[in-house]
Structure formats: C-alpha cells, structure tokens
XYZ file of C-alpha atoms in Angstrom:
344
model
C -135.594 53.820 104.385
C -132.533 56.020 104.081
C -131.241 57.836 101.047
C -129.502 54.656 99.971
C -132.596 52.399 100.282
C -131.715 50.858 103.659
C -133.636 50.859 106.940
C -132.653 53.346 109.573
C -133.145 53.488 113.311
C -136.320 54.941 114.865
C -136.222 58.684 114.453
C -133.785 58.413 111.606
C -136.423 59.192 108.969
C -137.379 62.409 110.695
C -133.779 63.469 111.084
C -132.924 62.610 107.509
C -135.966 64.456 106.135
C -135.052 67.431 108.222
C -131.651 67.352 106.649
C -133.147 67.193 103.192
C -135.411 70.144 103.973
C -132.378 72.180 104.951
C -130.581 71.423 101.728
C -130.629 74.247 99.162
C -132.508 73.721 95.880
C -130.683 71.649 93.352
C -130.529 74.571 90.968
C -129.030 76.817 93.575
C -131.642 79.564 92.849
C -133.440 81.347 95.720
C -137.019 80.223 96.337
C -138.375 83.692 95.605
C -136.799 83.667 92.159
C -138.132 80.171 91.475
C -141.629 81.256 92.453
C -141.395 84.298 90.201
C -140.065 82.190 87.329
C -143.034 79.808 87.427
C -145.663 82.423 88.253
C -146.305 81.138 91.762
C -147.755 83.365 94.474
C -149.009 82.857 98.051
C -152.430 81.230 98.095
C -153.642 83.840 100.600
C -152.742 86.767 98.331
C -155.641 88.649 96.781
C -155.573 88.532 92.964
C -155.654 91.703 90.925
C -159.088 92.999 89.975
C -158.685 92.425 86.228
C -157.256 88.963 86.816
C -160.080 88.179 89.226
C -162.794 89.222 86.800
C -161.082 87.208 84.069
C -161.213 84.098 86.260
C -164.894 84.684 86.966
C -165.588 84.968 83.232
C -163.632 81.774 82.555
C -165.973 79.964 84.947
C -169.172 81.207 83.304
C -170.058 77.646 82.280
C -169.692 76.531 85.899
C -171.939 79.403 87.022
C -174.638 78.482 84.513
C -174.460 74.740 85.268
C -174.490 75.317 89.024
C -177.466 77.696 88.777
C -179.423 75.317 86.571
C -178.768 72.396 88.917
C -179.919 74.396 91.934
C -182.990 75.577 90.090
C -183.992 72.003 89.225
C -183.304 70.611 92.701
C -184.854 73.473 94.675
C -188.386 72.055 94.761
C -187.681 68.356 94.223
C -189.154 67.419 97.618
C -192.361 69.408 97.057
C -195.305 67.700 95.393
C -195.983 70.631 93.077
C -192.281 71.046 92.253
C -191.435 74.000 90.017
C -195.008 75.290 90.202
C -194.129 76.920 93.525
C -191.978 79.387 91.585
C -195.230 80.759 90.176
C -197.675 79.970 92.988
C -195.739 81.921 95.629
C -195.932 85.354 93.923
C -199.489 84.616 92.804
C -200.575 83.908 96.379
C -198.817 87.068 97.528
C -200.646 89.017 94.825
C -203.985 87.614 95.982
C -203.304 88.647 99.578
C -202.188 92.139 98.552
C -205.246 92.531 96.323
C -207.547 91.662 99.206
C -205.799 93.929 101.710
C -204.848 96.909 99.562
C -207.248 96.692 96.628
C -210.419 95.811 98.546
C -209.920 96.985 102.139
C -207.664 100.033 101.725
C -208.844 101.047 98.240
C -205.275 101.435 96.969
C -206.597 100.742 93.478
C -207.971 104.289 93.221
C -206.374 106.106 90.300
C -205.359 102.848 88.564
C -207.272 101.560 85.540
C -206.102 97.941 85.570
C -205.228 97.231 89.182
C -204.903 93.455 88.742
C -202.129 93.713 86.130
C -200.624 96.660 88.009
C -200.389 94.696 91.268
C -199.187 91.383 89.824
C -196.448 93.128 87.833
C -195.201 94.906 90.936
C -195.196 91.731 93.034
C -193.354 89.634 90.437
C -190.692 92.252 89.686
C -190.026 93.132 93.312
C -189.821 89.436 94.211
C -186.882 89.061 91.795
C -184.851 91.696 93.636
C -186.056 90.532 97.042
C -185.017 86.894 96.562
C -181.676 87.881 95.017
C -180.759 89.947 98.070
C -182.008 87.357 100.577
C -180.095 84.492 98.979
C -177.063 86.727 98.521
C -176.896 87.405 102.255
C -176.641 83.655 103.031
C -174.744 82.359 100.007
C -171.273 82.209 101.594
C -172.310 80.402 104.757
C -174.639 78.057 102.896
C -171.802 76.931 100.590
C -168.943 76.780 103.077
C -168.245 73.120 102.289
C -167.920 73.876 98.573
C -165.749 76.919 99.262
C -163.317 74.930 101.377
C -163.233 71.982 98.989
C -162.597 73.781 95.687
C -160.525 76.737 94.573
C -162.542 79.182 92.479
C -163.450 82.888 92.567
C -166.022 83.197 95.340
C -167.944 85.782 93.317
C -169.180 82.891 91.173
C -171.629 81.972 93.937
C -173.567 85.274 94.125
C -173.603 85.350 90.316
C -175.024 81.825 90.229
C -177.696 82.530 92.827
C -178.919 85.626 91.002
C -179.018 83.556 87.828
C -181.217 81.040 89.665
C -183.647 83.820 90.537
C -183.519 85.151 86.976
C -184.424 81.725 85.597
C -187.346 81.550 88.001
C -188.453 85.026 86.954
C -188.505 84.010 83.288
C -190.746 81.062 84.156
C -193.099 83.219 86.222
C -193.204 85.786 83.397
C -195.307 83.356 81.381
C -197.999 83.576 84.035
C -197.563 87.344 84.315
C -198.038 87.748 80.557
C -201.188 85.623 80.658
C -202.640 87.786 83.445
C -201.731 91.066 81.752
C -203.159 90.001 78.390
C -206.173 88.403 80.051
C -207.075 91.666 81.782
C -207.301 93.493 78.453
C -203.809 94.889 77.898
C -202.778 94.723 74.189
C -199.572 93.195 72.884
C -197.529 96.061 71.373
C -193.952 96.853 70.440
C -193.528 98.474 73.864
C -193.181 94.949 75.232
C -189.689 94.849 73.701
C -188.646 97.382 76.339
C -189.035 94.582 78.861
C -185.727 93.050 77.707
C -183.415 95.957 78.655
C -185.469 96.532 81.810
C -184.890 92.993 83.079
C -181.216 93.125 82.094
C -180.754 96.318 84.093
C -182.603 94.863 87.062
C -180.548 91.660 86.943
C -177.358 93.753 86.846
C -178.507 95.706 89.885
C -179.390 92.454 91.674
C -175.924 91.011 91.044
C -174.279 94.059 92.585
C -176.643 93.996 95.574
C -176.084 90.245 96.042
C -172.292 90.722 96.018
C -172.552 93.410 98.686
C -174.855 91.314 100.862
C -172.696 88.215 100.354
C -169.733 89.934 101.978
C -171.854 91.467 104.741
C -173.594 88.165 105.428
C -170.319 86.237 105.475
C -169.058 88.368 108.342
C -172.247 88.573 110.409
C -174.733 85.708 110.524
C -177.401 87.905 112.149
C -177.656 89.884 108.902
C -179.555 87.034 107.266
C -182.242 87.378 109.963
C -182.502 91.146 109.553
C -182.556 91.318 105.740
C -186.076 89.849 105.194
C -187.533 92.386 107.623
C -185.816 95.310 105.871
C -187.028 94.048 102.496
C -190.612 93.874 103.724
C -190.341 97.513 104.757
C -188.770 98.359 101.386
C -191.685 96.717 99.560
C -194.120 99.245 101.007
C -192.066 102.174 99.698
C -191.727 100.954 96.101
C -195.238 101.381 94.778
C -195.828 97.637 94.547
C -199.405 97.880 95.817
C -200.193 101.526 94.998
C -199.385 104.219 92.448
C -196.793 106.708 93.672
C -198.161 109.306 91.234
C -201.598 108.951 92.846
C -200.395 109.754 96.354
C -202.041 112.788 97.962
C -201.006 116.144 96.522
C -200.132 117.293 100.052
C -197.178 114.905 100.084
C -193.970 116.916 99.473
C -192.507 116.627 96.001
C -189.126 115.515 97.345
C -190.812 112.602 99.145
C -192.481 111.435 95.926
C -189.136 111.714 94.118
C -187.433 109.581 96.767
C -190.117 106.926 96.409
C -190.061 107.037 92.602
C -186.285 106.942 92.186
C -185.481 104.110 94.571
C -184.174 101.220 92.449
C -186.992 98.724 92.989
C -189.619 101.352 92.118
C -187.678 102.322 88.980
C -187.611 98.788 87.566
C -191.242 98.166 88.530
C -192.331 101.372 86.767
C -190.319 100.563 83.634
C -191.868 97.087 83.480
C -195.382 98.461 83.851
C -194.657 101.060 81.178
C -193.524 98.288 78.823
C -196.421 95.850 79.164
C -199.403 97.981 80.287
C -201.030 100.296 77.751
C -203.361 101.644 80.448
C -200.329 102.592 82.561
C -198.871 104.569 79.652
C -202.208 106.205 78.785
C -202.914 107.312 82.370
C -199.382 108.458 83.162
C -199.047 112.156 84.115
C -198.112 114.159 81.031
C -199.673 111.732 78.552
C -202.169 114.489 77.673
C -201.759 118.289 77.482
C -201.889 119.837 80.932
C -205.363 120.794 82.132
C -205.557 122.323 85.608
C -209.253 121.619 86.101
C -209.037 117.950 85.132
C -205.867 117.481 87.172
C -207.578 118.982 90.218
C -210.528 116.655 89.661
C -208.168 113.693 89.542
C -206.599 114.683 92.873
C -210.093 114.880 94.356
C -211.809 111.879 92.756
C -208.838 109.719 91.649
C -210.380 109.002 88.247
C -207.535 107.188 86.393
C -207.982 108.786 82.949
C -207.773 112.315 84.391
C -204.270 111.726 85.752
C -202.892 112.077 82.221
C -203.735 115.811 82.321
C -201.438 116.492 85.300
C -197.845 117.646 85.095
C -195.371 114.712 85.131
C -193.138 114.854 88.177
C -190.830 112.206 86.704
C -190.531 111.403 83.004
C -189.887 108.013 81.440
C -186.471 109.224 80.230
C -185.516 110.048 83.815
C -186.610 106.571 84.890
C -184.384 104.992 82.236
C -181.422 107.104 83.333
C -182.073 106.126 86.940
C -182.332 102.442 86.013
C -179.033 102.518 84.120
C -177.343 104.470 86.896
C -178.507 102.148 89.662
C -177.394 99.081 87.692
C -173.885 100.382 86.916
C -173.164 101.935 90.315
C -174.429 98.933 92.298
C -172.561 96.400 90.159
C -169.249 98.298 90.338
C -169.630 98.865 94.084
C -170.559 95.213 94.624
C -167.621 93.848 92.637
C -165.092 96.098 94.387
C -166.537 95.493 97.847
C -166.641 91.710 97.396
C -163.226 91.472 95.721
C -161.495 93.284 98.602
C -162.402 90.447 100.950
C -161.942 87.545 98.521
C -159.220 85.815 100.546
C -161.280 85.873 103.765
C -164.107 83.689 102.535
C -163.893 80.125 103.758
C -161.817 80.810 106.859
C -162.864 79.907 110.335
C-alpha cells in the first residue's frame, strides 16, 4: 500500500519506506535533541555507577524471588531433596574427621574437635560455593541475559543469596552438633549475626569479581574448584592455626590467620564455642612454663597461658575490612564490563 492507501508496484514499498526514512522528523528537531529531551541513550552505553546501583536496589524483589525459586528447584530431582544442603557438609566433616582427626592427629590442642571441625567446614563451604557459582553465573544464565534487560549484577547477588539461604538451613544442624557436644548457649552467640553478614558481604564482592572473570574465560570455572581446595587447607578448617609448631615464622601464622576465610571461621567459632574462647591464647595471664608445656604436649587448656599473636579485636577489624574492600572492588570491577555481558 502507498501513502494514499493504494497498491504499488513490486519494489514500491521499499522505495517509499526509504523515502519516509529520509524525511526529517515532523517537529523539525535534531534526533540528538529529541533523545536528550526524552532521556534516551544508546542501549550499549554503560550507566553511571550510582544509577546502576539504584537499578539493582529497585530489583531487590526480583533478586529474592529468583534466589528462592532456584533454592527450591535445586534438588527437586533428588530423592532426599533439600536434605542434601545439610548432608553434603556433614559428609565432608566426617571424611575430614577421619583423615585429620584420627589419622593425622590434627585435633591436638583442641578441646572440642567435633564442633571445631564442623563449624569450619560449614562456614568455609558458604564462601566456597558462592565463589564457584559466581564464576559460572553469567554463562549459565545467558538465555535470561539475552531475553531480559536488567542489571547483570542481580545474578551474582541472587546466587550468593541462594547460598546464604542454604547456610541458614544447615546452621540448624550445626547448632545441634555444637550444643550436643557440650558447648553452652550464651550471649556470645549473638555475635554470629554480624559475622555472617560480613561473610555474606565478602562473598558478594568475590562472586562479582569471579562473575566477570568467568564470563570472559570459560576455563576459569574448571580452575576455581581446584584453587578453593588448596585455599581450604590454609584456612584452619581442619586444624588450629594457633596450635601450629612454634618453629613456624610469625609472619606465616599471621598470613594464615588474616586470610578472609580463616577470619570468618575464627569469628564464628569464637561466637558459638565456649571451649574455643577459654583455650584461646591470652585468655589467661601469660605463664612461660605452661605455654612451653603446651607447645610440647599440645594440652588445650594450657594454650590460654600463651601470648596471643592475634586478638579478637584484630579479627573483627580484618573481617570488616575484607568485607568492605572486596564488595567495593567487586562492584566496580563488574560494573565496568556491564555492557559486555550477553554478547557473542
């Protein structure tokens, strides 16, 4: 049909549309001014950081709903369903107890090794799964990314929220084990709330960093689990860093103690384990003879008479610092490549 509602010859529609496309806007205003007037911008342009974070916050309900849906559907095909969220870390704890507690005697210097080990496994698993899923989140959701327009940072946020929901469920089992092994319920348990918040904040930042890295290199997702297994052995999950041989240089113990996973594990143990607090170095006035005996015999109660190499206050400062620095770095690093996600 032509402009006047009549049929035209073959090719006439193309020619006529081409003529229409060449016509200036009815208003006579340049396209750039029209775009500015209505707040339009190129779809490939990266939004400002404040605007981007505002859009992420506006989609908080989407993040929560998406995370909840994934959490429910994750084990739908398994017979035991959501129980695997608890069984997996419990089975890992049993293996570590057999290998490190029985064979390698890593329980020396620890009063309640069962609660000590299970706490370390559960807390490290939260960070481990957040980083692993973060490294694959962009490629795993490519269909969703290409179908809908939304801040891509919503996906790492949602996946960390999935892991946080699973952690809260597994905490019920952790509490039962800790209380069942003789640890009392005290007001120190309230410290668990800020500890988990700080750890979740750190995990979000780490997931954002790994999401960008994993989006650009698929091989990263194969390498990350191996690196995390190595990291696990340097975080004091299965052993007490304070009980390491005295010959180990002080700087090496500080590196092990101040790495982020070890910080959050130590803060959790301090919150829910009275034996951990009682046996911590510095809990009793310094006694050189008893401290020397601890280094020789690894009697847990004697460790309290040694000088503390790292105080609880320093652990809290480290936990806050790791959470803030990692989150800021993750947001900036991910935001810089926002417009690249979904291409290819």
